[in-house]
């Protein structure tokens, strides 16, 4: 799956988790709600867990939930969780500069939170 698709799915998954933040959500339930593959949702849970954005619990009452409030999760945090190798460059001077560009982009994205995404999604559903 391409990075932009991972990012988009991650935002959608996080928005579902934010809708009921105290509840543990299963990958199957989220997959059904979003019309996605449960495997892709589980992979998304894993990326988001590794990034410290969600808490996961195994077992019959398991699932995932937000680790922080939706207003504390920046879009840059989500991007970093899904980005992987970003624009790998062989030239060391250029690679250092591209890392700075990436850092600047993430900082700019973090000026916006998951809370804003949830708000906009609710507007679209209501309208």
N, CA, C and O atoms as CSV, one atom per row, in Angstrom:
chain,resi,resn,atom,element,x,y,z
A,1,UNK,N,N,0.853,-1.178,0.000
A,1,UNK,CA,C,0.000,0.000,0.000
A,1,UNK,C,C,0.895,1.236,0.000
A,1,UNK,O,O,1.867,1.315,0.751
A,2,UNK,N,N,0.554,2.185,-0.843
A,2,UNK,CA,C,1.330,3.418,-0.963
A,2,UNK,C,C,1.200,4.262,0.305
A,2,UNK,O,O,0.222,4.152,1.045
A,3,UNK,N,N,2.203,5.102,0.536
A,3,UNK,CA,C,2.225,5.911,1.756
A,3,UNK,C,C,0.972,6.768,1.892
A,3,UNK,O,O,0.414,6.862,2.985
A,4,UNK,N,N,0.524,7.385,0.824
A,4,UNK,CA,C,-0.645,8.262,0.944
A,4,UNK,C,C,-1.896,7.463,1.305
A,4,UNK,O,O,-2.774,7.976,1.998
A,5,UNK,N,N,-1.989,6.211,0.844
A,5,UNK,CA,C,-3.127,5.361,1.204
A,5,UNK,C,C,-3.029,4.931,2.670
A,5,UNK,O,O,-4.044,4.869,3.364
A,6,UNK,N,N,-1.812,4.634,3.145
A,6,UNK,CA,C,-1.620,4.278,4.566
A,6,UNK,C,C,-1.989,5.458,5.457
A,6,UNK,O,O,-2.631,5.290,6.494
A,7,UNK,N,N,-1.579,6.647,5.042
A,7,UNK,CA,C,-1.886,7.859,5.802
A,7,UNK,C,C,-3.396,8.077,5.869
A,7,UNK,O,O,-3.942,8.327,6.944
A,8,UNK,N,N,-4.067,7.982,4.725
A,8,UNK,CA,C,-5.509,8.196,4.674
A,8,UNK,C,C,-6.255,7.163,5.511
A,8,UNK,O,O,-7.165,7.518,6.261
A,9,UNK,N,N,-5.879,5.885,5.393
A,9,UNK,CA,C,-6.537,4.846,6.189
A,9,UNK,C,C,-6.274,5.072,7.673
A,9,UNK,O,O,-7.169,4.887,8.497
A,10,UNK,N,N,-5.067,5.466,8.014
A,10,UNK,CA,C,-4.740,5.730,9.427
A,10,UNK,C,C,-5.608,6.842,9.990
A,10,UNK,O,O,-6.098,6.732,11.114
A,11,UNK,N,N,-5.805,7.911,9.226
A,11,UNK,CA,C,-6.673,9.001,9.686
A,11,UNK,C,C,-8.104,8.519,9.892
A,11,UNK,O,O,-8.754,8.886,10.872
A,12,UNK,N,N,-8.589,7.704,8.974
A,12,UNK,CA,C,-9.958,7.191,9.086
A,12,UNK,C,C,-10.099,6.272,10.297
A,12,UNK,O,O,-11.093,6.346,11.020
A,13,UNK,N,N,-9.102,5.399,10.523
A,13,UNK,CA,C,-9.125,4.502,11.683
A,13,UNK,C,C,-9.085,5.313,12.975
A,13,UNK,O,O,-9.857,5.053,13.898
A,14,UNK,N,N,-8.194,6.288,13.039
A,14,UNK,CA,C,-8.091,7.121,14.241
A,14,UNK,C,C,-9.383,7.900,14.487
A,14,UNK,O,O,-9.779,8.097,15.636
A,15,UNK,N,N,-10.031,8.337,13.427
A,15,UNK,CA,C,-11.298,9.061,13.581
A,15,UNK,C,C,-12.364,8.160,14.198
A,15,UNK,O,O,-13.148,8.611,15.033
A,16,UNK,N,N,-12.398,6.893,13.795
A,16,UNK,CA,C,-13.352,5.947,14.400
A,16,UNK,C,C,-13.029,5.765,15.880
A,16,UNK,O,O,-13.928,5.784,16.721
A,17,UNK,N,N,-11.743,5.589,16.198
A,17,UNK,CA,C,-11.336,5.431,17.607
A,17,UNK,C,C,-11.710,6.670,18.414
A,17,UNK,O,O,-12.129,6.560,19.566
A,18,UNK,N,N,-11.558,7.841,17.815
A,18,UNK,CA,C,-11.861,9.100,18.507
A,18,UNK,C,C,-13.352,9.255,18.763
A,18,UNK,O,O,-13.754,9.963,19.687
A,19,UNK,N,N,-14.175,8.599,17.951
A,19,UNK,CA,C,-15.624,8.692,18.135
A,19,UNK,C,C,-16.096,8.108,19.455
A,19,UNK,O,O,-17.073,8.585,20.032
A,20,UNK,N,N,-15.414,7.084,19.934
A,20,UNK,CA,C,-15.700,6.467,21.234
A,20,UNK,C,C,-14.357,6.158,21.897
A,20,UNK,O,O,-13.919,5.007,21.909
A,21,UNK,N,N,-13.710,7.174,22.441
A,21,UNK,CA,C,-12.339,7.013,22.919
A,21,UNK,C,C,-12.162,6.056,24.101
A,21,UNK,O,O,-11.070,5.522,24.298
A,22,UNK,N,N,-13.212,5.834,24.885
A,22,UNK,CA,C,-13.085,4.946,26.053
A,22,UNK,C,C,-13.267,3.475,25.682
A,22,UNK,O,O,-12.964,2.596,26.488
A,23,UNK,N,N,-13.752,3.200,24.491
A,23,UNK,CA,C,-14.054,1.840,24.037
A,23,UNK,C,C,-12.857,1.219,23.324
A,23,UNK,O,O,-12.110,1.907,22.628
A,24,UNK,N,N,-12.681,-0.114,23.508
A,24,UNK,CA,C,-11.704,-0.844,22.713
A,24,UNK,C,C,-12.390,-1.242,21.407
A,24,UNK,O,O,-13.463,-1.845,21.426
A,25,UNK,N,N,-11.780,-0.911,20.291
A,25,UNK,CA,C,-12.354,-1.175,18.972
A,25,UNK,C,C,-11.592,-2.316,18.306
A,25,UNK,O,O,-10.361,-2.302,18.271
A,26,UNK,N,N,-12.305,-3.292,17.784
A,26,UNK,CA,C,-11.647,-4.391,17.086
A,26,UNK,C,C,-11.372,-4.001,15.644
A,26,UNK,O,O,-12.049,-3.145,15.073
A,27,UNK,N,N,-10.370,-4.640,15.069
A,27,UNK,CA,C,-10.040,-4.383,13.671
A,27,UNK,C,C,-11.200,-4.794,12.767
A,27,UNK,O,O,-11.464,-4.141,11.758
A,28,UNK,N,N,-11.885,-5.866,13.124
A,28,UNK,CA,C,-13.015,-6.324,12.308
A,28,UNK,C,C,-14.144,-5.293,12.301
A,28,UNK,O,O,-14.707,-4.993,11.248
A,29,UNK,N,N,-14.474,-4.754,13.471
A,29,UNK,CA,C,-15.558,-3.765,13.549
A,29,UNK,C,C,-15.201,-2.500,12.759
A,29,UNK,O,O,-16.044,-1.948,12.052
A,30,UNK,N,N,-13.968,-2.051,12.882
A,30,UNK,CA,C,-13.551,-0.856,12.143
A,30,UNK,C,C,-13.522,-1.135,10.648
A,30,UNK,O,O,-13.939,-0.298,9.848
A,31,UNK,N,N,-13.028,-2.314,10.270
A,31,UNK,CA,C,-12.986,-2.678,8.861
A,31,UNK,C,C,-14.389,-2.664,8.255
A,31,UNK,O,O,-14.592,-2.166,7.148
A,32,UNK,N,N,-15.335,-3.208,8.980
A,32,UNK,CA,C,-16.721,-3.212,8.483
A,32,UNK,C,C,-17.271,-1.794,8.369
A,32,UNK,O,O,-17.939,-1.460,7.390
A,33,UNK,N,N,-16.991,-0.963,9.368
A,33,UNK,CA,C,-17.492,0.419,9.341
A,33,UNK,C,C,-16.909,1.218,8.184
A,33,UNK,O,O,-17.592,2.034,7.565
A,34,UNK,N,N,-15.630,0.967,7.903
A,34,UNK,CA,C,-14.944,1.733,6.864
A,34,UNK,C,C,-14.977,1.070,5.491
A,34,UNK,O,O,-14.560,1.672,4.501
A,35,UNK,N,N,-15.469,-0.167,5.426
A,35,UNK,CA,C,-15.472,-0.884,4.157
A,35,UNK,C,C,-14.069,-1.251,3.710
A,35,UNK,O,O,-13.757,-1.212,2.520
A,36,UNK,N,N,-13.224,-1.610,4.671
A,36,UNK,CA,C,-11.819,-1.947,4.411
A,36,UNK,C,C,-11.553,-3.386,4.820
A,36,UNK,O,O,-12.404,-4.031,5.432
A,37,UNK,N,N,-10.402,-3.874,4.489
A,37,UNK,CA,C,-9.958,-5.200,4.883
A,37,UNK,C,C,-9.543,-5.189,6.353
A,37,UNK,O,O,-8.857,-4.271,6.801
A,38,UNK,N,N,-9.964,-6.218,7.107
A,38,UNK,CA,C,-9.570,-6.323,8.514
A,38,UNK,C,C,-8.051,-6.465,8.635
A,38,UNK,O,O,-7.463,-5.994,9.609
A,39,UNK,N,N,-7.424,-7.098,7.672
A,39,UNK,CA,C,-5.960,-7.250,7.671
A,39,UNK,C,C,-5.294,-5.874,7.577
A,39,UNK,O,O,-4.339,-5.592,8.301
A,40,UNK,N,N,-5.799,-5.024,6.687
A,40,UNK,CA,C,-5.220,-3.683,6.535
A,40,UNK,C,C,-5.440,-2.849,7.801
A,40,UNK,O,O,-4.572,-2.063,8.181
A,41,UNK,N,N,-6.577,-3.013,8.445
A,41,UNK,CA,C,-6.831,-2.282,9.692
A,41,UNK,C,C,-5.887,-2.784,10.780
A,41,UNK,O,O,-5.361,-1.981,11.550
A,42,UNK,N,N,-5.659,-4.105,10.861
A,42,UNK,CA,C,-4.712,-4.637,11.858
A,42,UNK,C,C,-3.305,-4.098,11.605
A,42,UNK,O,O,-2.598,-3.740,12.547
A,43,UNK,N,N,-2.903,-4.040,10.343
A,43,UNK,CA,C,-1.579,-3.482,10.015
A,43,UNK,C,C,-1.508,-2.002,10.410
A,43,UNK,O,O,-0.480,-1.520,10.885
A,44,UNK,N,N,-2.598,-1.313,10.208
A,44,UNK,CA,C,-2.666,0.102,10.594
A,44,UNK,C,C,-2.561,0.234,12.106
A,44,UNK,O,O,-1.833,1.093,12.603
A,45,UNK,N,N,-3.291,-0.618,12.852
A,45,UNK,CA,C,-3.177,-0.629,14.316
A,45,UNK,C,C,-1.720,-0.786,14.729
A,45,UNK,O,O,-1.240,-0.076,15.613
A,46,UNK,N,N,-1.013,-1.723,14.084
A,46,UNK,CA,C,0.379,-1.990,14.436
A,46,UNK,C,C,1.258,-0.760,14.216
A,46,UNK,O,O,2.066,-0.415,15.079
A,47,UNK,N,N,1.107,-0.096,13.066
A,47,UNK,CA,C,1.891,1.123,12.790
A,47,UNK,C,C,1.600,2.205,13.823
A,47,UNK,O,O,2.513,2.850,14.338
A,48,UNK,N,N,0.321,2.395,14.117
A,48,UNK,CA,C,-0.082,3.439,15.058
A,48,UNK,C,C,0.357,3.106,16.478
A,48,UNK,O,O,0.687,4.002,17.255
A,49,UNK,N,N,0.360,1.820,16.817
A,49,UNK,CA,C,0.829,1.381,18.141
A,49,UNK,C,C,2.332,1.635,18.274
A,49,UNK,O,O,2.790,2.163,19.287
A,50,UNK,N,N,3.092,1.256,17.250
A,50,UNK,CA,C,4.545,1.470,17.268
A,50,UNK,C,C,4.891,2.948,17.418
A,50,UNK,O,O,5.901,3.301,18.026
A,51,UNK,N,N,4.045,3.802,16.858
A,51,UNK,CA,C,4.265,5.252,16.930
A,51,UNK,C,C,3.769,5.853,18.241
A,51,UNK,O,O,3.962,7.043,18.490
A,52,UNK,N,N,3.124,5.031,19.087
A,52,UNK,CA,C,2.640,5.514,20.373
A,52,UNK,C,C,1.330,6.283,20.298
A,52,UNK,O,O,1.011,7.056,21.201
A,53,UNK,N,N,0.573,6.079,19.234
A,53,UNK,CA,C,-0.684,6.814,19.071
A,53,UNK,C,C,-1.896,6.032,19.577
A,53,UNK,O,O,-2.912,6.624,19.940
A,54,UNK,N,N,-1.787,4.701,19.599
A,54,UNK,CA,C,-2.887,3.872,20.100
A,54,UNK,C,C,-2.357,2.850,21.101
A,54,UNK,O,O,-1.172,2.517,21.127
A,55,UNK,N,N,-3.282,2.370,21.916
A,55,UNK,CA,C,-3.013,1.284,22.854
A,55,UNK,C,C,-3.729,0.065,22.314
A,55,UNK,O,O,-4.881,0.160,21.890
A,56,UNK,N,N,-3.065,-1.080,22.324
A,56,UNK,CA,C,-3.688,-2.311,21.872
A,56,UNK,C,C,-3.757,-3.308,23.019
A,56,UNK,O,O,-2.887,-3.351,23.889
A,57,UNK,N,N,-4.824,-4.113,22.995
A,57,UNK,CA,C,-4.975,-5.182,23.996
A,57,UNK,C,C,-5.465,-6.411,23.257
A,57,UNK,O,O,-6.375,-6.327,22.433
A,58,UNK,N,N,-4.859,-7.557,23.552
A,58,UNK,CA,C,-5.253,-8.819,22.932
A,58,UNK,C,C,-6.335,-9.485,23.762
A,58,UNK,O,O,-6.574,-9.122,24.914
A,59,UNK,N,N,-6.980,-10.464,23.153
A,59,UNK,CA,C,-7.961,-11.251,23.877
A,59,UNK,C,C,-9.383,-10.919,23.504
A,59,UNK,O,O,-9.631,-10.094,22.625
A,60,UNK,N,N,-10.338,-11.578,24.191
A,60,UNK,CA,C,-11.753,-11.419,23.842
A,60,UNK,C,C,-12.281,-9.997,24.036
A,60,UNK,O,O,-13.221,-9.597,23.350
A,61,UNK,N,N,-11.709,-9.241,24.937
A,61,UNK,CA,C,-12.122,-7.845,25.143
A,61,UNK,C,C,-11.084,-6.883,24.578
A,61,UNK,O,O,-11.000,-5.723,24.983
A,62,UNK,N,N,-10.303,-7.384,23.645
A,62,UNK,CA,C,-9.205,-6.605,23.099
A,62,UNK,C,C,-9.620,-5.673,21.984
A,62,UNK,O,O,-10.796,-5.538,21.646
A,63,UNK,N,N,-8.620,-5.043,21.433
A,63,UNK,CA,C,-8.825,-4.091,20.351
A,63,UNK,C,C,-7.819,-2.968,20.494
A,63,UNK,O,O,-6.714,-3.159,21.003
A,64,UNK,N,N,-8.216,-1.815,20.045
A,64,UNK,CA,C,-7.343,-0.645,20.122
A,64,UNK,C,C,-8.170,0.571,20.520
A,64,UNK,O,O,-9.375,0.645,20.280
A,65,UNK,N,N,-7.473,1.519,21.139
A,65,UNK,CA,C,-8.078,2.803,21.469
A,65,UNK,C,C,-6.989,3.855,21.454
A,65,UNK,O,O,-5.801,3.536,21.521
A,66,UNK,N,N,-7.397,5.108,21.367
A,66,UNK,CA,C,-6.433,6.205,21.343
A,66,UNK,C,C,-5.621,6.237,22.622
A,66,UNK,O,O,-6.150,6.005,23.710
A,67,UNK,N,N,-4.348,6.521,22.491
A,67,UNK,CA,C,-3.484,6.673,23.666
A,67,UNK,C,C,-3.551,8.109,24.199
A,67,UNK,O,O,-3.328,8.348,25.386
A,68,UNK,N,N,-3.853,9.041,23.330
A,68,UNK,CA,C,-3.938,10.464,23.678
A,68,UNK,C,C,-5.265,11.010,23.156
A,68,UNK,O,O,-5.919,10.372,22.330
A,69,UNK,N,N,-5.656,12.167,23.626
A,69,UNK,CA,C,-6.887,12.771,23.109
A,69,UNK,C,C,-6.679,13.147,21.646
A,69,UNK,O,O,-5.552,13.348,21.194
A,70,UNK,N,N,-7.788,13.238,20.919
A,70,UNK,CA,C,-7.692,13.541,19.491
A,70,UNK,C,C,-7.076,14.917,19.238
A,70,UNK,O,O,-6.518,15.154,18.166
A,71,UNK,N,N,-7.170,15.814,20.197
A,71,UNK,CA,C,-6.580,17.147,20.029
A,71,UNK,C,C,-5.065,17.127,20.239
A,71,UNK,O,O,-4.370,18.067,19.855
A,72,UNK,N,N,-4.555,16.051,20.851
A,72,UNK,CA,C,-3.117,15.928,21.098
A,72,UNK,C,C,-2.392,15.156,20.000
A,72,UNK,O,O,-1.164,15.084,20.005
A,73,UNK,N,N,-3.126,14.587,19.072
A,73,UNK,CA,C,-2.515,13.819,17.983
A,73,UNK,C,C,-2.457,14.700,16.747
A,73,UNK,O,O,-3.480,15.030,16.147
A,74,UNK,N,N,-1.243,15.071,16.383
A,74,UNK,CA,C,-1.057,15.931,15.209
A,74,UNK,C,C,-1.034,15.126,13.920
A,74,UNK,O,O,-0.691,13.943,13.920
A,75,UNK,N,N,-1.400,15.775,12.825
A,75,UNK,CA,C,-1.363,15.084,11.538
A,75,UNK,C,C,0.061,14.689,11.154
A,75,UNK,O,O,0.264,13.694,10.458
A,76,UNK,N,N,1.038,15.460,11.604
A,76,UNK,CA,C,2.430,15.093,11.376
A,76,UNK,C,C,2.808,13.814,12.101
A,76,UNK,O,O,3.593,13.016,11.588
A,77,UNK,N,N,2.250,13.609,13.304
A,77,UNK,CA,C,2.489,12.374,14.040
A,77,UNK,C,C,1.966,11.175,13.255
A,77,UNK,O,O,2.610,10.128,13.193
A,78,UNK,N,N,0.795,11.345,12.658
A,78,UNK,CA,C,0.195,10.274,11.862
A,78,UNK,C,C,1.032,10.042,10.600
A,78,UNK,O,O,1.271,8.900,10.204
A,79,UNK,N,N,1.468,11.122,9.983
A,79,UNK,CA,C,2.322,11.006,8.793
A,79,UNK,C,C,3.587,10.224,9.134
A,79,UNK,O,O,3.966,9.307,8.406
A,80,UNK,N,N,4.234,10.579,10.226
A,80,UNK,CA,C,5.470,9.890,10.626
A,80,UNK,C,C,5.221,8.412,10.896
A,80,UNK,O,O,6.072,7.575,10.593
A,81,UNK,N,N,4.068,8.084,11.462
A,81,UNK,CA,C,3.742,6.689,11.749
A,81,UNK,C,C,3.582,5.875,10.469
A,81,UNK,O,O,3.792,4.662,10.476
A,82,UNK,N,N,3.216,6.529,9.378
A,82,UNK,CA,C,2.909,5.810,8.141
A,82,UNK,C,C,3.950,5.997,7.040
A,82,UNK,O,O,3.897,5.304,6.024
A,83,UNK,N,N,4.882,6.907,7.219
A,83,UNK,CA,C,5.751,7.334,6.117
A,83,UNK,C,C,6.789,6.318,5.673
A,83,UNK,O,O,7.027,6.188,4.472
A,84,UNK,N,N,7.414,5.596,6.588
A,84,UNK,CA,C,8.504,4.723,6.178
A,84,UNK,C,C,9.652,5.540,5.621
A,84,UNK,O,O,9.870,6.679,6.033
A,85,UNK,N,N,10.391,4.956,4.677
A,85,UNK,CA,C,11.476,5.693,4.027
A,85,UNK,C,C,10.859,6.738,3.124
A,85,UNK,O,O,10.065,6.428,2.237
A,86,UNK,N,N,11.232,7.959,3.361
A,86,UNK,CA,C,10.635,9.050,2.613
A,86,UNK,C,C,11.691,9.713,1.746
A,86,UNK,O,O,12.653,10.285,2.258
A,87,UNK,N,N,11.520,9.640,0.499
A,87,UNK,CA,C,12.390,10.304,-0.460
A,87,UNK,C,C,13.862,10.055,-0.156
A,87,UNK,O,O,14.624,10.986,0.108
A,88,UNK,N,N,14.247,8.783,-0.197
A,88,UNK,CA,C,15.639,8.404,0.064
A,88,UNK,C,C,16.554,8.984,-1.014
A,88,UNK,O,O,16.294,8.846,-2.209
A,89,UNK,N,N,17.616,9.626,-0.573
A,89,UNK,CA,C,18.573,10.254,-1.481
A,89,UNK,C,C,19.964,9.742,-1.127
A,89,UNK,O,O,20.314,9.659,0.050
A,90,UNK,N,N,20.750,9.401,-2.129
A,90,UNK,CA,C,22.089,8.843,-1.904
A,90,UNK,C,C,23.116,9.914,-1.510
A,90,UNK,O,O,23.991,9.647,-0.686
A,91,UNK,N,N,23.023,11.088,-2.072
A,91,UNK,CA,C,23.965,12.167,-1.792
A,91,UNK,C,C,23.791,12.644,-0.357
A,91,UNK,O,O,22.697,13.057,0.027
A,92,UNK,N,N,24.868,12.592,0.447
A,92,UNK,CA,C,24.768,12.924,1.880
A,92,UNK,C,C,24.329,14.364,2.126
A,92,UNK,O,O,23.519,14.616,3.017
A,93,UNK,N,N,24.842,15.291,1.364
A,93,UNK,CA,C,24.464,16.698,1.545
A,93,UNK,C,C,22.983,16.893,1.232
A,93,UNK,O,O,22.275,17.585,1.963
A,94,UNK,N,N,22.535,16.303,0.185
A,94,UNK,CA,C,21.132,16.425,-0.198
A,94,UNK,C,C,20.233,15.658,0.787
A,94,UNK,O,O,19.137,16.114,1.113
A,95,UNK,N,N,20.698,14.506,1.252
A,95,UNK,CA,C,19.920,13.706,2.201
A,95,UNK,C,C,19.692,14.479,3.497
A,95,UNK,O,O,18.589,14.453,4.043
A,96,UNK,N,N,20.714,15.161,3.992
A,96,UNK,CA,C,20.570,15.965,5.205
A,96,UNK,C,C,19.564,17.081,5.023
A,96,UNK,O,O,18.756,17.356,5.910
A,97,UNK,N,N,19.618,17.723,3.868
A,97,UNK,CA,C,18.674,18.801,3.577
A,97,UNK,C,C,17.252,18.254,3.478
A,97,UNK,O,O,16.319,18.874,3.988
A,98,UNK,N,N,17.074,17.099,2.827
A,98,UNK,CA,C,15.741,16.507,2.690
A,98,UNK,C,C,15.190,16.091,4.059
A,98,UNK,O,O,13.982,16.166,4.283
A,99,UNK,N,N,16.055,15.659,4.965
A,99,UNK,CA,C,15.604,15.346,6.327
A,99,UNK,C,C,15.084,16.601,7.022
A,99,UNK,O,O,14.105,16.546,7.766
A,100,UNK,N,N,15.747,17.735,6.776
A,100,UNK,CA,C,15.268,18.992,7.348
A,100,UNK,C,C,13.915,19.366,6.756
A,100,UNK,O,O,13.011,19.796,7.473
A,101,UNK,N,N,13.785,19.200,5.451
A,101,UNK,CA,C,12.509,19.491,4.780
A,101,UNK,C,C,11.407,18.621,5.383
A,101,UNK,O,O,10.306,19.099,5.657
A,102,UNK,N,N,11.713,17.341,5.586
A,102,UNK,CA,C,10.726,16.433,6.181
A,102,UNK,C,C,10.342,16.908,7.581
A,102,UNK,O,O,9.160,16.929,7.924
A,103,UNK,N,N,11.317,17.284,8.378
A,103,UNK,CA,C,11.042,17.782,9.723
A,103,UNK,C,C,10.167,19.022,9.702
A,103,UNK,O,O,9.248,19.161,10.509
A,104,UNK,N,N,10.463,19.929,8.766
A,104,UNK,CA,C,9.647,21.141,8.628
A,104,UNK,C,C,8.216,20.796,8.222
A,104,UNK,O,O,7.262,21.393,8.721
A,105,UNK,N,N,8.071,19.829,7.314
A,105,UNK,CA,C,6.735,19.419,6.857
A,105,UNK,C,C,5.941,18.794,7.999
A,105,UNK,O,O,4.755,19.079,8.168
A,106,UNK,N,N,6.597,17.947,8.777
A,106,UNK,CA,C,5.923,17.300,9.911
A,106,UNK,C,C,5.500,18.348,10.938
A,106,UNK,O,O,4.388,18.291,11.465
A,107,UNK,N,N,6.381,19.298,11.222
A,107,UNK,CA,C,6.038,20.363,12.171
A,107,UNK,C,C,4.831,21.161,11.679
A,107,UNK,O,O,3.939,21.490,12.461
A,108,UNK,N,N,4.806,21.469,10.389
A,108,UNK,CA,C,3.667,22.212,9.829
A,108,UNK,C,C,2.390,21.378,9.913
A,108,UNK,O,O,1.326,21.907,10.236
A,109,UNK,N,N,2.487,20.097,9.630
A,109,UNK,CA,C,1.309,19.225,9.714
A,109,UNK,C,C,0.808,19.111,11.152
A,109,UNK,O,O,-0.395,18.977,11.380
A,110,UNK,N,N,1.718,19.164,12.119
A,110,UNK,CA,C,1.325,19.052,13.522
A,110,UNK,C,C,0.611,20.291,14.048
A,110,UNK,O,O,0.141,20.300,15.186
A,111,UNK,N,N,0.527,21.335,13.226
A,111,UNK,CA,C,-0.285,22.489,13.602
A,111,UNK,C,C,-1.769,22.157,13.501
A,111,UNK,O,O,-2.618,22.928,13.949
A,112,UNK,N,N,-2.073,21.010,12.913
A,112,UNK,CA,C,-3.450,20.536,12.755
A,112,UNK,C,C,-3.566,19.182,13.447
A,112,UNK,O,O,-2.652,18.360,13.382
A,113,UNK,N,N,-4.696,18.959,14.109
A,113,UNK,CA,C,-4.846,17.737,14.902
A,113,UNK,C,C,-5.904,16.798,14.339
A,113,UNK,O,O,-6.671,17.143,13.440
A,114,UNK,N,N,-5.911,15.610,14.899
A,114,UNK,CA,C,-6.945,14.635,14.590
A,114,UNK,C,C,-8.318,15.209,14.919
A,114,UNK,O,O,-9.302,14.880,14.256
A,115,UNK,N,N,-8.393,16.051,15.924
A,115,UNK,CA,C,-9.659,16.692,16.282
A,115,UNK,C,C,-10.262,17.455,15.113
A,115,UNK,O,O,-11.478,17.429,14.919
A,116,UNK,N,N,-9.435,18.128,14.338
A,116,UNK,CA,C,-9.916,18.851,13.161
A,116,UNK,C,C,-10.438,17.908,12.089
A,116,UNK,O,O,-11.425,18.205,11.417
A,117,UNK,N,N,-9.771,16.767,11.934
A,117,UNK,CA,C,-10.225,15.760,10.968
A,117,UNK,C,C,-11.598,15.242,11.378
A,117,UNK,O,O,-12.505,15.153,10.551
A,118,UNK,N,N,-11.747,14.903,12.653
A,118,UNK,CA,C,-13.021,14.376,13.154
A,118,UNK,C,C,-14.129,15.407,12.957
A,118,UNK,O,O,-15.236,15.062,12.544
A,119,UNK,N,N,-13.836,16.655,13.250
A,119,UNK,CA,C,-14.821,17.728,13.092
A,119,UNK,C,C,-15.282,17.834,11.636
A,119,UNK,O,O,-16.476,17.965,11.370
A,120,UNK,N,N,-14.340,17.777,10.700
A,120,UNK,CA,C,-14.683,17.886,9.286
A,120,UNK,C,C,-15.466,16.667,8.800
A,120,UNK,O,O,-16.394,16.801,8.003
A,121,UNK,N,N,-15.095,15.486,9.277
A,121,UNK,CA,C,-15.827,14.276,8.896
A,121,UNK,C,C,-17.267,14.324,9.386
A,121,UNK,O,O,-18.178,13.893,8.680
A,122,UNK,N,N,-17.478,14.848,10.595
A,122,UNK,CA,C,-18.833,14.973,11.127
A,122,UNK,C,C,-19.660,15.952,10.291
A,122,UNK,O,O,-20.850,15.735,10.060
A,123,UNK,N,N,-19.008,17.042,9.837
A,123,UNK,CA,C,-19.700,18.026,8.990
A,123,UNK,C,C,-20.165,17.394,7.686
A,123,UNK,O,O,-21.286,17.632,7.236
A,124,UNK,N,N,-19.294,16.584,7.081
A,124,UNK,CA,C,-19.617,15.943,5.821
A,124,UNK,C,C,-20.781,14.965,6.001
A,124,UNK,O,O,-21.685,14.914,5.166
A,125,UNK,N,N,-20.760,14.190,7.088
A,125,UNK,CA,C,-21.853,13.232,7.343
A,125,UNK,C,C,-23.166,13.939,7.603
A,125,UNK,O,O,-24.222,13.467,7.183
A,126,UNK,N,N,-23.109,15.072,8.295
A,126,UNK,CA,C,-24.325,15.824,8.629
A,126,UNK,C,C,-24.889,16.548,7.410
A,126,UNK,O,O,-26.100,16.734,7.286
A,127,UNK,N,N,-23.987,16.954,6.509
A,127,UNK,CA,C,-24.405,17.777,5.370
A,127,UNK,C,C,-24.874,16.951,4.266
A,127,UNK,O,O,-25.266,17.476,3.224
